[in-house]
Coordinates of C-alpha atoms in Angstrom, one line a residue:
Chain A
Q10 CA 11.4 4.4 -9.6
K11 CA 12.3 7.9 -10.7
E12 CA 9.4 10.2 -11.4
V13 CA 10.4 10.8 -15.0
E14 CA 12.3 8.3 -17.1
Q15 CA 14.0 9.2 -20.3
D16 CA 16.5 7.2 -22.3
P17 CA 19.7 9.2 -22.4
G18 CA 20.8 7.7 -25.8
P19 CA 22.9 8.7 -27.6
L20 CA 20.6 8.6 -30.6
S21 CA 22.2 9.0 -34.0
V22 CA 20.1 9.4 -37.2
P23 CA 20.8 10.4 -40.8
E24 CA 19.6 13.8 -42.0
G25 CA 16.0 13.8 -43.1
A26 CA 15.0 11.0 -40.8
I27 CA 12.0 11.2 -38.4
V28 CA 13.1 11.2 -34.8
S29 CA 11.1 9.9 -31.9
L30 CA 12.0 10.9 -28.4
N31 CA 10.0 9.6 -25.4
C32 CA 9.5 10.0 -21.7
T33 CA 7.5 8.0 -19.2
Y34 CA 6.4 9.3 -15.8
S35 CA 4.9 7.7 -12.7
N36 CA 3.0 10.5 -11.0
S37 CA -0.4 11.1 -12.4
A38 CA -0.4 14.6 -10.7
F39 CA 1.7 15.8 -13.6
Q40 CA -0.5 17.9 -15.8
Y41 CA 1.7 20.1 -18.0
F42 CA 4.4 18.8 -20.3
M43 CA 7.3 20.5 -22.0
W44 CA 10.1 19.6 -24.3
Y45 CA 13.3 21.6 -24.1
R46 CA 16.3 21.5 -26.4
Q47 CA 19.7 22.1 -24.9
Y48 CA 22.8 22.7 -27.0
S49 CA 26.1 21.9 -25.4
R50 CA 27.0 24.3 -22.6
K51 CA 23.8 26.4 -23.1
G52 CA 20.6 26.8 -21.1
P53 CA 17.5 24.9 -22.2
E54 CA 15.3 26.3 -24.8
L55 CA 11.5 25.6 -24.7
L56 CA 10.3 23.8 -27.8
M57 CA 6.8 22.6 -27.0
Y58 CA 4.3 23.1 -24.2
T59 CA 1.2 20.9 -23.9
Y60 CA -1.3 20.1 -21.2
S61 CA -3.8 17.8 -22.7
S62 CA -3.7 14.3 -24.2
G63 CA -3.3 14.2 -27.9
N64 CA -1.0 15.8 -30.4
K65 CA 0.3 19.4 -30.8
E66 CA 2.2 20.4 -33.9
D67 CA 4.6 23.2 -34.5
G68 CA 6.5 23.2 -37.7
R69 CA 8.7 20.1 -37.9
F70 CA 7.9 19.2 -34.2
T71 CA 5.0 17.3 -32.9
A72 CA 4.4 16.7 -29.2
Q73 CA 2.2 13.8 -28.1
V74 CA 0.8 13.2 -24.7
D75 CA -0.9 10.0 -23.5
K76 CA -2.0 10.6 -19.9
S77 CA -3.6 7.2 -19.6
S78 CA -0.3 5.6 -20.3
K79 CA 1.8 8.3 -18.6
Y80 CA 3.8 8.6 -21.8
I81 CA 4.9 11.6 -23.8
S82 CA 6.7 11.8 -27.1
L83 CA 8.4 14.4 -29.3
F84 CA 8.7 13.8 -33.0
I85 CA 11.0 15.7 -35.3
R86 CA 10.3 15.4 -39.0
D87 CA 12.9 16.0 -41.7
S88 CA 15.7 16.2 -39.1
Q89 CA 18.5 18.5 -39.7
P90 CA 22.1 18.6 -38.4
S91 CA 21.2 21.7 -36.5
D92 CA 18.7 19.6 -34.5
S93 CA 21.7 17.9 -32.9
A94 CA 21.3 18.6 -29.2
T95 CA 20.1 17.1 -26.0
Y96 CA 16.3 17.0 -25.7
L97 CA 14.8 17.2 -22.2
C98 CA 11.3 16.4 -21.3
A99 CA 9.9 18.3 -18.3
M100 CA 6.6 18.3 -16.5
T101 CA 4.8 20.2 -13.7
R102 CA 2.0 19.3 -11.3
S103 CA 0.1 22.5 -12.0
G104 CA 0.3 25.1 -14.8
A105 CA -0.7 28.2 -12.7
G106 CA 1.1 29.3 -9.6
S107 CA 3.6 26.5 -9.5
Y108 CA 6.3 26.2 -12.1
Q109 CA 8.5 23.7 -10.4
L110 CA 9.7 21.5 -13.2
T111 CA 10.7 17.8 -13.0
F112 CA 13.1 16.9 -15.8
G113 CA 14.0 13.7 -17.5
K114 CA 17.7 13.0 -17.9
G115 CA 17.7 14.2 -21.5
T116 CA 18.3 12.3 -24.8
K117 CA 21.4 13.3 -26.8
L118 CA 20.5 13.4 -30.5
S119 CA 23.0 13.6 -33.3
V120 CA 21.8 14.1 -36.9
I121 CA 24.4 13.0 -39.4
P122 CA 24.6 15.0 -42.7
Chain B
G22 CA 10.4 37.4 -26.6
A23 CA 11.2 37.2 -23.0
V24 CA 14.8 36.9 -22.1
V25 CA 16.5 35.7 -18.9
S26 CA 20.1 36.8 -18.6
Q27 CA 22.7 35.1 -16.4
H28 CA 26.1 36.6 -15.5
P29 CA 28.8 35.5 -15.6
S30 CA 28.5 32.9 -18.2
R31 CA 31.8 31.3 -17.1
V32 CA 33.8 31.8 -13.9
I33 CA 36.8 30.2 -12.4
C34 CA 37.5 30.6 -8.7
K35 CA 39.9 29.3 -6.1
S36 CA 38.8 26.8 -3.6
G37 CA 37.6 28.5 -0.4
T38 CA 36.4 31.7 -2.1
S39 CA 32.8 32.8 -2.8
V40 CA 31.3 33.5 -6.2
K41 CA 28.0 35.2 -7.1
I42 CA 25.9 34.4 -10.1
E43 CA 23.2 36.8 -11.2
C44 CA 19.9 36.0 -12.9
R45 CA 17.9 38.8 -14.5
S46 CA 14.6 38.8 -16.3
L47 CA 15.1 41.5 -18.9
D48 CA 11.6 42.3 -20.1
F49 CA 9.3 40.9 -17.5
Q50 CA 8.8 40.8 -13.8
A51 CA 9.5 37.5 -12.2
T52 CA 7.9 36.7 -8.9
T53 CA 9.5 33.3 -8.9
M54 CA 12.9 32.2 -10.0
F55 CA 14.4 28.7 -9.9
W56 CA 18.0 27.7 -9.6
Y57 CA 19.2 24.4 -11.1
R58 CA 22.5 22.6 -11.1
Q59 CA 23.6 20.4 -14.0
F60 CA 26.5 18.0 -13.8
P61 CA 28.0 16.7 -17.1
K62 CA 25.7 14.3 -18.9
Q63 CA 23.1 14.7 -16.1
S64 CA 19.7 16.4 -16.1
L65 CA 18.9 19.6 -14.4
M66 CA 18.5 19.2 -10.7
L67 CA 16.4 21.8 -8.9
M68 CA 18.4 23.5 -6.0
A69 CA 16.0 26.1 -4.8
T70 CA 13.0 28.2 -5.5
S71 CA 13.4 31.9 -5.0
N72 CA 10.4 34.2 -4.4
E73 CA 10.8 37.9 -4.5
G74 CA 10.8 39.4 -1.0
S75 CA 10.9 36.2 0.9
K76 CA 13.4 33.4 1.8
A77 CA 14.3 30.8 -0.8
T78 CA 13.0 27.3 -0.5
Y79 CA 15.7 24.7 -0.8
E80 CA 15.5 21.2 -2.1
Q81 CA 16.4 18.4 0.2
G82 CA 20.2 17.9 0.3
V83 CA 21.0 21.4 -0.8
E84 CA 22.9 23.4 1.9
K85 CA 21.2 26.8 2.3
D86 CA 24.2 28.2 4.1
K87 CA 26.5 27.3 1.2
F88 CA 24.2 28.3 -1.6
L89 CA 22.9 31.7 -0.6
I90 CA 20.0 33.0 -2.7
N91 CA 18.7 36.5 -2.7
H92 CA 15.7 37.7 -4.7
A93 CA 15.7 41.4 -3.9
S94 CA 13.7 42.6 -6.8
L95 CA 11.2 41.4 -9.4
T96 CA 13.9 41.2 -12.0
L97 CA 17.0 39.9 -10.2
S98 CA 17.9 36.8 -8.2
T99 CA 21.4 36.0 -7.1
L100 CA 23.1 32.7 -6.2
T101 CA 26.2 32.9 -4.1
V102 CA 28.3 29.8 -3.7
T103 CA 30.2 30.3 -0.5
S104 CA 33.5 28.6 0.4
A105 CA 33.5 26.9 -3.0
H106 CA 35.1 23.5 -3.4
P107 CA 36.0 21.6 -6.5
E108 CA 33.0 19.4 -6.2
D109 CA 30.8 22.6 -6.6
S110 CA 32.1 22.9 -10.1
S111 CA 29.0 22.6 -12.3
F112 CA 26.7 24.3 -14.7
Y113 CA 24.2 26.5 -12.8
I114 CA 21.1 27.6 -14.6
C115 CA 18.3 29.8 -13.5
S116 CA 14.7 30.0 -14.8
A117 CA 12.1 32.7 -14.3
T118 CA 8.3 32.8 -14.6
P119 CA 6.5 36.1 -15.4
R120 CA 4.2 37.4 -12.8
A121 CA 0.5 36.8 -13.3
G122 CA -0.8 38.3 -16.5
Q123 CA 2.6 38.6 -18.1
G124 CA 2.8 35.1 -19.6
N125 CA 2.6 31.5 -18.8
T126 CA 6.0 30.2 -19.8
I127 CA 9.1 29.3 -18.0
Y128 CA 12.2 31.0 -19.4
F129 CA 15.7 29.8 -18.8
G130 CA 19.0 31.7 -18.6
E131 CA 22.0 30.7 -20.6
G132 CA 23.6 29.1 -17.6
S133 CA 26.9 29.8 -15.8
W134 CA 29.8 27.5 -15.8
L135 CA 31.6 27.4 -12.4
T136 CA 35.0 25.8 -12.1
V137 CA 36.6 25.7 -8.7
V138 CA 40.3 25.1 -8.7

């Protein structure tokens, strides 16, 4: 079993839809969770960074962490065509001193106008 | 905000030659930089961890003699792909973390596309 599982998609939604992206993980040592957005042929861009179970909201984006279930989600409200990208979840075992990320495979999202 | 710059963004080289990719932190000092490789439709795979002033730590399966990493200063790490082969063609991305007290986020470079012909 891989440490981080993420459905690669592709996921196609109409503009304005709510998008739900998810990752599961197997190692309870992961404590810090991130979501990155990667446009084609570009480096990843950090969207959200969370470390506790619960929800964290930033504009149209909400990150949700459930450590008991080892499950994280990213919700995108009022999705826009510009949100079309690959979304990668990532996590680390420690937030300070060790920044080695373990990534999911990424989910390719297309928002259709 | 913090910026990590990679150069070149795209390079084509002949099989058997070496190519160097630079990763610079532009407005912070990075004690640790990471090098990733990403094949098409795959996730980022960590190749090595680069610490300023010391030898890089390579992940299992990554040839340290083939992928030379130098982290000579707090703002620059280089990855040299030696004796490149077509199977080394990939997207190489670096990330950097600010030294203690300068931030708590991981910043990625824009990536470098390597094509070996």
